N, CA, C, O and CB atoms as a CASP TS submission, in Angstrom:
PFRMAT TS
TARGET T0000
AUTHOR 0000-0000-0000
METHOD Language model
MODEL 1
PARENT N/A
ATOM      1  N   MET     1     -11.471 136.951 188.664  1.00  0.00           N
ATOM      2  CA  MET     1     -10.687 136.112 189.548  1.00  0.00           C
ATOM      3  C   MET     1     -10.296 136.675 190.792  1.00  0.00           C
ATOM      4  O   MET     1      -9.922 137.847 190.837  1.00  0.00           O
ATOM      5  CB  MET     1      -9.555 135.698 188.928  1.00  0.00           C
ATOM      6  N   ASN     2     -10.353 135.819 192.011  1.00  0.00           N
ATOM      7  CA  ASN     2      -9.979 136.465 193.292  1.00  0.00           C
ATOM      8  C   ASN     2      -8.822 135.596 193.314  1.00  0.00           C
ATOM      9  O   ASN     2      -8.650 134.486 192.809  1.00  0.00           O
ATOM     10  CB  ASN     2     -11.049 136.443 194.633  1.00  0.00           C
ATOM     11  N   LEU     3      -7.884 136.512 194.169  1.00  0.00           N
ATOM     12  CA  LEU     3      -6.452 135.931 194.388  1.00  0.00           C
ATOM     13  C   LEU     3      -6.326 135.934 196.048  1.00  0.00           C
ATOM     14  O   LEU     3      -6.395 137.000 196.660  1.00  0.00           O
ATOM     15  CB  LEU     3      -5.144 136.968 193.570  1.00  0.00           C
ATOM     16  N   SER     4      -6.126 134.606 196.764  1.00  0.00           N
ATOM     17  CA  SER     4      -6.158 135.032 198.173  1.00  0.00           C
ATOM     18  C   SER     4      -4.729 134.054 198.348  1.00  0.00           C
ATOM     19  O   SER     4      -4.376 133.156 197.584  1.00  0.00           O
ATOM     20  CB  SER     4      -7.797 134.625 199.214  1.00  0.00           C
ATOM     21  N   ILE     5      -4.064 134.500 199.536  1.00  0.00           N
ATOM     22  CA  ILE     5      -3.071 133.762 200.249  1.00  0.00           C
ATOM     23  C   ILE     5      -3.488 133.353 201.692  1.00  0.00           C
ATOM     24  O   ILE     5      -3.811 134.154 202.570  1.00  0.00           O
ATOM     25  CB  ILE     5      -1.830 134.573 200.290  1.00  0.00           C
ATOM     26  N   ASP     6      -3.445 132.181 201.803  1.00  0.00           N
ATOM     27  CA  ASP     6      -4.010 131.560 202.931  1.00  0.00           C
ATOM     28  C   ASP     6      -2.657 131.206 203.715  1.00  0.00           C
ATOM     29  O   ASP     6      -2.770 131.015 204.926  1.00  0.00           O
ATOM     30  CB  ASP     6      -5.011 130.251 202.542  1.00  0.00           C
ATOM     31  N   ARG     7      -1.362 131.101 203.120  1.00  0.00           N
ATOM     32  CA  ARG     7      -0.394 130.711 204.147  1.00  0.00           C
ATOM     33  C   ARG     7       0.939 131.261 203.317  1.00  0.00           C
ATOM     34  O   ARG     7       1.108 131.165 202.102  1.00  0.00           O
ATOM     35  CB  ARG     7      -0.425 128.927 204.567  1.00  0.00           C
ATOM     36  N   ILE     8       1.896 131.896 204.343  1.00  0.00           N
ATOM     37  CA  ILE     8       3.231 132.193 203.711  1.00  0.00           C
ATOM     38  C   ILE     8       4.244 131.418 204.692  1.00  0.00           C
ATOM     39  O   ILE     8       4.152 131.497 205.917  1.00  0.00           O
ATOM     40  CB  ILE     8       3.557 133.917 203.600  1.00  0.00           C
ATOM     41  N   ILE     9       5.161 130.709 204.064  1.00  0.00           N
ATOM     42  CA  ILE     9       6.058 130.036 204.961  1.00  0.00           C
ATOM     43  C   ILE     9       7.505 130.648 204.606  1.00  0.00           C
ATOM     44  O   ILE     9       7.821 130.697 203.418  1.00  0.00           O
ATOM     45  CB  ILE     9       5.966 128.381 204.775  1.00  0.00           C
ATOM     46  N   LEU    10       8.390 131.114 205.586  1.00  0.00           N
ATOM     47  CA  LEU    10       9.316 131.920 205.630  1.00  0.00           C
ATOM     48  C   LEU    10      10.510 131.014 206.113  1.00  0.00           C
ATOM     49  O   LEU    10      10.424 130.453 207.205  1.00  0.00           O
ATOM     50  CB  LEU    10       8.948 133.097 206.441  1.00  0.00           C
ATOM     51  N   HIS    11      11.752 130.844 205.224  1.00  0.00           N
ATOM     52  CA  HIS    11      12.700 130.186 205.849  1.00  0.00           C
ATOM     53  C   HIS    11      14.039 131.143 205.509  1.00  0.00           C
ATOM     54  O   HIS    11      14.238 131.558 204.368  1.00  0.00           O
ATOM     55  CB  HIS    11      12.733 128.621 205.345  1.00  0.00           C
ATOM     56  N   ASN    12      14.858 131.419 206.539  1.00  0.00           N
ATOM     57  CA  ASN    12      15.845 132.406 206.840  1.00  0.00           C
ATOM     58  C   ASN    12      15.597 133.611 206.103  1.00  0.00           C
ATOM     59  O   ASN    12      16.395 133.966 205.236  1.00  0.00           O
ATOM     60  CB  ASN    12      17.176 131.934 206.573  1.00  0.00           C
ATOM     61  N   PHE    13      14.573 134.268 206.365  1.00  0.00           N
ATOM     62  CA  PHE    13      14.019 135.618 205.654  1.00  0.00           C
ATOM     63  C   PHE    13      14.295 136.590 206.727  1.00  0.00           C
ATOM     64  O   PHE    13      13.765 136.466 207.831  1.00  0.00           O
ATOM     65  CB  PHE    13      12.310 135.627 205.201  1.00  0.00           C
ATOM     66  N   LYS    14      15.068 137.510 206.457  1.00  0.00           N
ATOM     67  CA  LYS    14      15.445 138.687 207.590  1.00  0.00           C
ATOM     68  C   LYS    14      15.663 138.077 208.863  1.00  0.00           C
ATOM     69  O   LYS    14      16.577 137.275 209.051  1.00  0.00           O
ATOM     70  CB  LYS    14      14.266 139.820 207.829  1.00  0.00           C
ATOM     71  N   GLY    15      14.893 138.413 209.697  1.00  0.00           N
ATOM     72  CA  GLY    15      15.377 138.168 211.263  1.00  0.00           C
ATOM     73  C   GLY    15      14.545 136.647 211.748  1.00  0.00           C
ATOM     74  O   GLY    15      14.633 136.149 212.870  1.00  0.00           O
ATOM     75  N   LEU    16      13.869 136.178 210.778  1.00  0.00           N
ATOM     76  CA  LEU    16      13.062 134.938 211.021  1.00  0.00           C
ATOM     77  C   LEU    16      13.600 133.483 210.438  1.00  0.00           C
ATOM     78  O   LEU    16      13.470 133.244 209.238  1.00  0.00           O
ATOM     79  CB  LEU    16      11.685 135.217 210.400  1.00  0.00           C
ATOM     80  N   SER    17      14.112 132.674 211.191  1.00  0.00           N
ATOM     81  CA  SER    17      14.609 131.230 210.753  1.00  0.00           C
ATOM     82  C   SER    17      13.649 130.482 210.147  1.00  0.00           C
ATOM     83  O   SER    17      13.880 129.947 209.063  1.00  0.00           O
ATOM     84  CB  SER    17      15.091 130.393 211.857  1.00  0.00           C
ATOM     85  N   HIS    18      12.595 130.373 210.705  1.00  0.00           N
ATOM     86  CA  HIS    18      11.507 129.572 210.107  1.00  0.00           C
ATOM     87  C   HIS    18      10.136 129.997 210.715  1.00  0.00           C
ATOM     88  O   HIS    18       9.978 130.090 211.932  1.00  0.00           O
ATOM     89  CB  HIS    18      11.766 128.024 210.350  1.00  0.00           C
ATOM     90  N   GLU    19       9.194 130.241 209.846  1.00  0.00           N
ATOM     91  CA  GLU    19       7.855 130.649 210.241  1.00  0.00           C
ATOM     92  C   GLU    19       6.878 130.072 209.366  1.00  0.00           C
ATOM     93  O   GLU    19       7.092 130.027 208.154  1.00  0.00           O
ATOM     94  CB  GLU    19       7.699 132.100 210.257  1.00  0.00           C
ATOM     95  N   ASN    20       5.824 129.629 209.874  1.00  0.00           N
ATOM     96  CA  ASN    20       4.586 129.095 208.976  1.00  0.00           C
ATOM     97  C   ASN    20       3.431 129.988 209.594  1.00  0.00           C
ATOM     98  O   ASN    20       3.023 129.965 210.755  1.00  0.00           O
ATOM     99  CB  ASN    20       4.232 127.259 209.135  1.00  0.00           C
ATOM    100  N   LEU    21       2.959 130.858 208.437  1.00  0.00           N
ATOM    101  CA  LEU    21       1.701 131.848 208.967  1.00  0.00           C
ATOM    102  C   LEU    21       0.690 131.572 208.268  1.00  0.00           C
ATOM    103  O   LEU    21       0.758 131.620 207.040  1.00  0.00           O
ATOM    104  CB  LEU    21       1.851 133.384 208.862  1.00  0.00           C
ATOM    105  N   LEU    22      -0.370 131.250 208.877  1.00  0.00           N
ATOM    106  CA  LEU    22      -1.577 130.829 208.446  1.00  0.00           C
ATOM    107  C   LEU    22      -2.426 132.208 208.382  1.00  0.00           C
ATOM    108  O   LEU    22      -2.198 133.038 209.261  1.00  0.00           O
ATOM    109  CB  LEU    22      -2.166 129.676 209.414  1.00  0.00           C
ATOM    110  N   PHE    23      -3.488 132.524 207.292  1.00  0.00           N
ATOM    111  CA  PHE    23      -4.235 133.600 207.315  1.00  0.00           C
ATOM    112  C   PHE    23      -5.520 132.923 206.771  1.00  0.00           C
ATOM    113  O   PHE    23      -5.685 132.424 205.658  1.00  0.00           O
ATOM    114  CB  PHE    23      -3.634 134.831 206.522  1.00  0.00           C
ATOM    115  N   ASN    24      -6.504 133.028 207.934  1.00  0.00           N
ATOM    116  CA  ASN    24      -7.816 132.438 207.632  1.00  0.00           C
ATOM    117  C   ASN    24      -8.961 133.267 207.420  1.00  0.00           C
ATOM    118  O   ASN    24     -10.006 132.904 206.879  1.00  0.00           O
ATOM    119  CB  ASN    24      -8.160 131.616 208.603  1.00  0.00           C
ATOM    120  N   ASN    25      -8.694 134.456 207.898  1.00  0.00           N
ATOM    121  CA  ASN    25      -9.555 135.382 207.502  1.00  0.00           C
ATOM    122  C   ASN    25      -9.501 136.785 206.341  1.00  0.00           C
ATOM    123  O   ASN    25      -8.350 136.881 205.916  1.00  0.00           O
ATOM    124  CB  ASN    25      -9.769 135.744 208.637  1.00  0.00           C
ATOM    125  N   ALA    26     -10.089 137.468 205.961  1.00  0.00           N
ATOM    126  CA  ALA    26      -9.837 138.421 204.807  1.00  0.00           C
ATOM    127  C   ALA    26      -9.192 139.380 205.656  1.00  0.00           C
ATOM    128  O   ALA    26      -8.257 139.912 205.058  1.00  0.00           O
ATOM    129  CB  ALA    26     -11.160 139.002 203.911  1.00  0.00           C
ATOM    130  N   ASN    27      -9.368 139.868 207.017  1.00  0.00           N
ATOM    131  CA  ASN    27      -8.904 140.882 207.892  1.00  0.00           C
ATOM    132  C   ASN    27      -7.852 140.198 208.569  1.00  0.00           C
ATOM    133  O   ASN    27      -8.130 139.101 209.053  1.00  0.00           O
ATOM    134  CB  ASN    27      -9.958 141.474 208.831  1.00  0.00           C
ATOM    135  N   VAL    28      -6.693 140.644 208.691  1.00  0.00           N
ATOM    136  CA  VAL    28      -5.464 139.969 209.629  1.00  0.00           C
ATOM    137  C   VAL    28      -5.016 141.074 210.416  1.00  0.00           C
ATOM    138  O   VAL    28      -4.771 142.208 210.005  1.00  0.00           O
ATOM    139  CB  VAL    28      -4.095 139.306 208.769  1.00  0.00           C
ATOM    140  N   ILE    29      -4.928 140.623 211.633  1.00  0.00           N
ATOM    141  CA  ILE    29      -4.112 141.686 212.633  1.00  0.00           C
ATOM    142  C   ILE    29      -2.909 140.991 213.190  1.00  0.00           C
ATOM    143  O   ILE    29      -2.874 139.970 213.877  1.00  0.00           O
ATOM    144  CB  ILE    29      -5.050 142.229 213.975  1.00  0.00           C
ATOM    145  N   VAL    30      -1.932 141.744 212.760  1.00  0.00           N
ATOM    146  CA  VAL    30      -0.457 141.331 213.527  1.00  0.00           C
ATOM    147  C   VAL    30      -0.025 142.197 214.534  1.00  0.00           C
ATOM    148  O   VAL    30       0.014 143.427 214.514  1.00  0.00           O
ATOM    149  CB  VAL    30       0.778 141.300 212.570  1.00  0.00           C
ATOM    150  N   SER    31       0.334 141.317 215.530  1.00  0.00           N
ATOM    151  CA  SER    31       0.673 142.051 216.854  1.00  0.00           C
ATOM    152  C   SER    31       1.711 141.384 217.611  1.00  0.00           C
ATOM    153  O   SER    31       1.823 140.162 217.705  1.00  0.00           O
ATOM    154  CB  SER    31      -0.533 142.177 217.771  1.00  0.00           C
ATOM    155  N   GLY    32       2.510 142.302 218.180  1.00  0.00           N
ATOM    156  CA  GLY    32       3.590 141.612 218.968  1.00  0.00           C
ATOM    157  C   GLY    32       4.585 142.692 219.484  1.00  0.00           C
ATOM    158  O   GLY    32       4.580 143.865 219.111  1.00  0.00           O
ATOM    159  N   ALA    33       5.484 142.117 220.438  1.00  0.00           N
ATOM    160  CA  ALA    33       6.506 142.876 220.834  1.00  0.00           C
ATOM    161  C   ALA    33       7.458 143.419 219.955  1.00  0.00           C
ATOM    162  O   ALA    33       7.617 142.920 218.841  1.00  0.00           O
ATOM    163  CB  ALA    33       7.087 142.270 221.630  1.00  0.00           C
ATOM    164  N   ASN    34       8.212 144.546 220.399  1.00  0.00           N
ATOM    165  CA  ASN    34       9.224 145.050 219.482  1.00  0.00           C
ATOM    166  C   ASN    34      10.112 144.016 218.915  1.00  0.00           C
ATOM    167  O   ASN    34      10.423 143.155 219.738  1.00  0.00           O
ATOM    168  CB  ASN    34      10.037 146.035 220.139  1.00  0.00           C
ATOM    169  N   GLY    35      10.551 143.883 217.860  1.00  0.00           N
ATOM    170  CA  GLY    35      11.472 142.851 217.533  1.00  0.00           C
ATOM    171  C   GLY    35      10.995 141.683 217.361  1.00  0.00           C
ATOM    172  O   GLY    35      11.775 140.733 217.423  1.00  0.00           O
ATOM    173  N   SER    36       9.706 141.475 217.121  1.00  0.00           N
ATOM    174  CA  SER    36       9.223 140.169 217.076  1.00  0.00           C
ATOM    175  C   SER    36       8.904 139.617 215.631  1.00  0.00           C
ATOM    176  O   SER    36       8.496 138.470 215.450  1.00  0.00           O
ATOM    177  CB  SER    36       8.037 140.124 217.918  1.00  0.00           C
ATOM    178  N   GLY    37       9.107 140.463 214.690  1.00  0.00           N
ATOM    179  CA  GLY    37       8.964 140.196 213.270  1.00  0.00           C
ATOM    180  C   GLY    37       7.704 140.653 212.442  1.00  0.00           C
ATOM    181  O   GLY    37       7.284 140.206 211.375  1.00  0.00           O
ATOM    182  N   LYS    38       7.211 141.693 213.252  1.00  0.00           N
ATOM    183  CA  LYS    38       5.814 142.153 212.293  1.00  0.00           C
ATOM    184  C   LYS    38       6.296 142.934 211.080  1.00  0.00           C
ATOM    185  O   LYS    38       5.691 142.777 210.020  1.00  0.00           O
ATOM    186  CB  LYS    38       4.647 143.248 213.169  1.00  0.00           C
ATOM    187  N   SER    39       7.221 143.672 211.138  1.00  0.00           N
ATOM    188  CA  SER    39       7.654 144.394 209.901  1.00  0.00           C
ATOM    189  C   SER    39       8.130 143.399 208.856  1.00  0.00           C
ATOM    190  O   SER    39       7.937 143.563 207.651  1.00  0.00           O
ATOM    191  CB  SER    39       8.799 145.422 210.216  1.00  0.00           C
ATOM    192  N   THR    40       8.905 142.125 209.503  1.00  0.00           N
ATOM    193  CA  THR    40       9.236 141.214 208.329  1.00  0.00           C
ATOM    194  C   THR    40       8.173 140.466 207.743  1.00  0.00           C
ATOM    195  O   THR    40       8.374 139.970 206.634  1.00  0.00           O
ATOM    196  CB  THR    40      10.198 140.260 208.688  1.00  0.00           C
ATOM    197  N   ILE    41       7.069 140.305 208.311  1.00  0.00           N
ATOM    198  CA  ILE    41       5.950 139.651 207.857  1.00  0.00           C
ATOM    199  C   ILE    41       5.334 140.670 206.634  1.00  0.00           C
ATOM    200  O   ILE    41       4.888 140.315 205.544  1.00  0.00           O
ATOM    201  CB  ILE    41       4.912 139.363 209.160  1.00  0.00           C
ATOM    202  N   MET    42       5.452 141.999 207.155  1.00  0.00           N
ATOM    203  CA  MET    42       4.697 142.900 206.189  1.00  0.00           C
ATOM    204  C   MET    42       5.675 142.901 204.872  1.00  0.00           C
ATOM    205  O   MET    42       5.172 143.077 203.762  1.00  0.00           O
ATOM    206  CB  MET    42       4.429 144.542 206.867  1.00  0.00           C
ATOM    207  N   THR    43       6.937 142.722 205.009  1.00  0.00           N
ATOM    208  CA  THR    43       7.840 142.865 203.801  1.00  0.00           C
ATOM    209  C   THR    43       7.611 141.603 203.135  1.00  0.00           C
ATOM    210  O   THR    43       7.737 141.606 201.910  1.00  0.00           O
ATOM    211  CB  THR    43       9.422 143.117 204.120  1.00  0.00           C
ATOM    212  N   ALA    44       7.303 140.542 203.704  1.00  0.00           N
ATOM    213  CA  ALA    44       7.058 139.072 203.030  1.00  0.00           C
ATOM    214  C   ALA    44       5.903 139.368 202.112  1.00  0.00           C
ATOM    215  O   ALA    44       5.945 139.150 200.901  1.00  0.00           O
ATOM    216  CB  ALA    44       6.640 137.755 204.175  1.00  0.00           C
ATOM    217  N   TRP    45       4.810 139.903 202.786  1.00  0.00           N
ATOM    218  CA  TRP    45       3.660 140.023 202.069  1.00  0.00           C
ATOM    219  C   TRP    45       3.524 141.008 200.807  1.00  0.00           C
ATOM    220  O   TRP    45       2.816 140.768 199.829  1.00  0.00           O
ATOM    221  CB  TRP    45       2.758 140.347 202.994  1.00  0.00           C
ATOM    222  N   LEU    46       4.411 142.291 201.005  1.00  0.00           N
ATOM    223  CA  LEU    46       4.511 143.060 200.076  1.00  0.00           C
ATOM    224  C   LEU    46       5.414 142.343 198.813  1.00  0.00           C
ATOM    225  O   LEU    46       5.125 142.459 197.622  1.00  0.00           O
ATOM    226  CB  LEU    46       5.033 144.299 200.676  1.00  0.00           C
ATOM    227  N   TRP    47       6.253 141.788 199.204  1.00  0.00           N
ATOM    228  CA  TRP    47       7.175 141.071 198.056  1.00  0.00           C
ATOM    229  C   TRP    47       6.433 140.058 197.227  1.00  0.00           C
ATOM    230  O   TRP    47       6.665 139.851 196.035  1.00  0.00           O
ATOM    231  CB  TRP    47       8.430 140.269 198.707  1.00  0.00           C
ATOM    232  N   LEU    48       5.398 139.359 198.049  1.00  0.00           N
ATOM    233  CA  LEU    48       4.567 138.486 197.143  1.00  0.00           C
ATOM    234  C   LEU    48       3.348 139.239 196.472  1.00  0.00           C
ATOM    235  O   LEU    48       3.030 138.721 195.402  1.00  0.00           O
ATOM    236  CB  LEU    48       4.015 137.265 197.976  1.00  0.00           C
ATOM    237  N   MET    49       2.603 140.315 196.831  1.00  0.00           N
ATOM    238  CA  MET    49       1.623 140.988 196.450  1.00  0.00           C
ATOM    239  C   MET    49       2.105 142.102 195.362  1.00  0.00           C
ATOM    240  O   MET    49       1.540 142.211 194.274  1.00  0.00           O
ATOM    241  CB  MET    49       0.984 141.497 197.647  1.00  0.00           C
ATOM    242  N   ALA    50       3.112 142.852 195.725  1.00  0.00           N
ATOM    243  CA  ALA    50       3.498 143.951 194.735  1.00  0.00           C
ATOM    244  C   ALA    50       4.999 144.019 194.375  1.00  0.00           C
ATOM    245  O   ALA    50       5.418 145.016 193.785  1.00  0.00           O
ATOM    246  CB  ALA    50       3.097 145.323 195.313  1.00  0.00           C
ATOM    247  N   ASP    51       5.839 142.993 194.708  1.00  0.00           N
ATOM    248  CA  ASP    51       7.112 142.895 194.130  1.00  0.00           C
ATOM    249  C   ASP    51       7.733 144.394 194.535  1.00  0.00           C
ATOM    250  O   ASP    51       8.200 145.131 193.666  1.00  0.00           O
ATOM    251  CB  ASP    51       7.017 142.538 192.434  1.00  0.00           C
ATOM    252  N   CYS    52       7.686 144.790 196.036  1.00  0.00           N
ATOM    253  CA  CYS    52       8.481 145.782 196.344  1.00  0.00           C
ATOM    254  C   CYS    52       8.525 145.668 197.929  1.00  0.00           C
ATOM    255  O   CYS    52       7.960 144.805 198.600  1.00  0.00           O
ATOM    256  CB  CYS    52       7.972 147.132 195.742  1.00  0.00           C
ATOM    257  N   ASP    53       9.264 146.648 198.360  1.00  0.00           N
ATOM    258  CA  ASP    53       9.237 146.597 199.962  1.00  0.00           C
ATOM    259  C   ASP    53       8.413 147.736 200.363  1.00  0.00           C
ATOM    260  O   ASP    53       7.697 148.359 199.580  1.00  0.00           O
ATOM    261  CB  ASP    53      10.742 146.716 200.697  1.00  0.00           C
ATOM    262  N   GLU    54       8.575 148.064 201.987  1.00  0.00           N
ATOM    263  CA  GLU    54       7.748 149.027 202.404  1.00  0.00           C
ATOM    264  C   GLU    54       8.025 150.427 201.982  1.00  0.00           C
ATOM    265  O   GLU    54       7.198 151.291 202.275  1.00  0.00           O
ATOM    266  CB  GLU    54       7.704 148.954 203.699  1.00  0.00           C
ATOM    267  N   LYS    55       8.991 150.711 201.391  1.00  0.00           N
ATOM    268  CA  LYS    55       9.471 152.018 200.779  1.00  0.00           C
ATOM    269  C   LYS    55       8.936 152.068 199.197  1.00  0.00           C
ATOM    270  O   LYS    55       9.078 153.090 198.526  1.00  0.00           O
ATOM    271  CB  LYS    55      11.221 152.098 200.864  1.00  0.00           C
ATOM    272  N   LEU    56       8.321 150.889 198.680  1.00  0.00           N
ATOM    273  CA  LEU    56       7.929 150.891 197.407  1.00  0.00           C
ATOM    274  C   LEU    56       9.181 150.544 196.481  1.00  0.00           C
ATOM    275  O   LEU    56       9.009 150.427 195.267  1.00  0.00           O
ATOM    276  CB  LEU    56       7.288 152.220 197.107  1.00  0.00           C
ATOM    277  N   ALA    57      10.263 150.402 196.975  1.00  0.00           N
ATOM    278  CA  ALA    57      11.437 150.027 196.181  1.00  0.00           C
ATOM    279  C   ALA    57      11.484 148.702 195.589  1.00  0.00           C
ATOM    280  O   ALA    57      10.978 147.783 196.235  1.00  0.00           O
ATOM    281  CB  ALA    57      12.564 150.147 196.946  1.00  0.00           C
ATOM    282  N   SER    58      12.063 148.438 194.353  1.00  0.00           N
ATOM    283  CA  SER    58      12.078 147.183 193.891  1.00  0.00           C
ATOM    284  C   SER    58      13.160 146.203 194.693  1.00  0.00           C
ATOM    285  O   SER    58      14.113 146.694 195.297  1.00  0.00           O
ATOM    286  CB  SER    58      12.351 147.298 192.413  1.00  0.00           C
ATOM    287  N   ASN    59      12.971 145.081 194.651  1.00  0.00           N
ATOM    288  CA  ASN    59      13.532 144.182 195.633  1.00  0.00           C
ATOM    289  C   ASN    59      14.637 143.279 194.646  1.00  0.00           C
ATOM    290  O   ASN    59      14.392 143.033 193.465  1.00  0.00           O
ATOM    291  CB  ASN    59      12.218 143.204 196.441  1.00  0.00           C
ATOM    292  N   PRO    60      15.773 142.877 195.284  1.00  0.00           N
ATOM    293  CA  PRO    60      16.555 141.795 194.588  1.00  0.00           C
ATOM    294  C   PRO    60      15.746 140.521 194.604  1.00  0.00           C
ATOM    295  O   PRO    60      14.847 140.280 195.409  1.00  0.00           O
ATOM    296  CB  PRO    60      17.962 141.548 195.274  1.00  0.00           C
ATOM    297  N   PRO    61      16.163 139.720 193.621  1.00  0.00           N
ATOM    298  CA  PRO    61      15.554 138.366 193.909  1.00  0.00           C
ATOM    299  C   PRO    61      15.713 137.731 195.247  1.00  0.00           C
ATOM    300  O   PRO    61      16.686 137.941 195.972  1.00  0.00           O
ATOM    301  CB  PRO    61      16.072 137.439 192.999  1.00  0.00           C
ATOM    302  N   VAL    62      14.675 136.912 195.560  1.00  0.00           N
ATOM    303  CA  VAL    62      14.733 136.286 196.834  1.00  0.00           C
ATOM    304  C   VAL    62      15.594 135.061 196.907  1.00  0.00           C
ATOM    305  O   VAL    62      16.313 134.775 197.865  1.00  0.00           O
ATOM    306  CB  VAL    62      13.418 135.957 197.246  1.00  0.00           C
ATOM    307  N   PHE    63      15.446 134.328 195.752  1.00  0.00           N
ATOM    308  CA  PHE    63      16.367 133.232 195.461  1.00  0.00           C
ATOM    309  C   PHE    63      17.471 133.462 194.645  1.00  0.00           C
ATOM    310  O   PHE    63      17.203 133.756 193.480  1.00  0.00           O
ATOM    311  CB  PHE    63      15.733 132.236 194.909  1.00  0.00           C
ATOM    312  N   PRO    64      18.851 133.391 195.017  1.00  0.00           N
ATOM    313  CA  PRO    64      19.886 133.609 194.152  1.00  0.00           C
ATOM    314  C   PRO    64      19.721 132.501 192.876  1.00  0.00           C
ATOM    315  O   PRO    64      19.239 131.369 192.935  1.00  0.00           O
ATOM    316  CB  PRO    64      21.283 133.479 194.997  1.00  0.00           C
ATOM    317  N   LEU    65      20.230 133.144 191.817  1.00  0.00           N
ATOM    318  CA  LEU    65      20.298 132.208 190.393  1.00  0.00           C
ATOM    319  C   LEU    65      21.199 131.169 190.578  1.00  0.00           C
ATOM    320  O   LEU    65      21.406 130.363 189.671  1.00  0.00           O
ATOM    321  CB  LEU    65      20.811 132.993 189.034  1.00  0.00           C
TER
END
């Protein structure tokens, strides 16, 4: 079974108020100026795929109980 993520929608996640990210290819390049949200996108991806942040530390729940 292959898993693929073709879209990530972020609402009030770290420094991004609303982003709709589309991934159409297997290889994705994220580029931009400093402070544009590249690391935030990486953190969101890692939370989805590995339930950890860039330091491989477990994260608190994204949604409060």
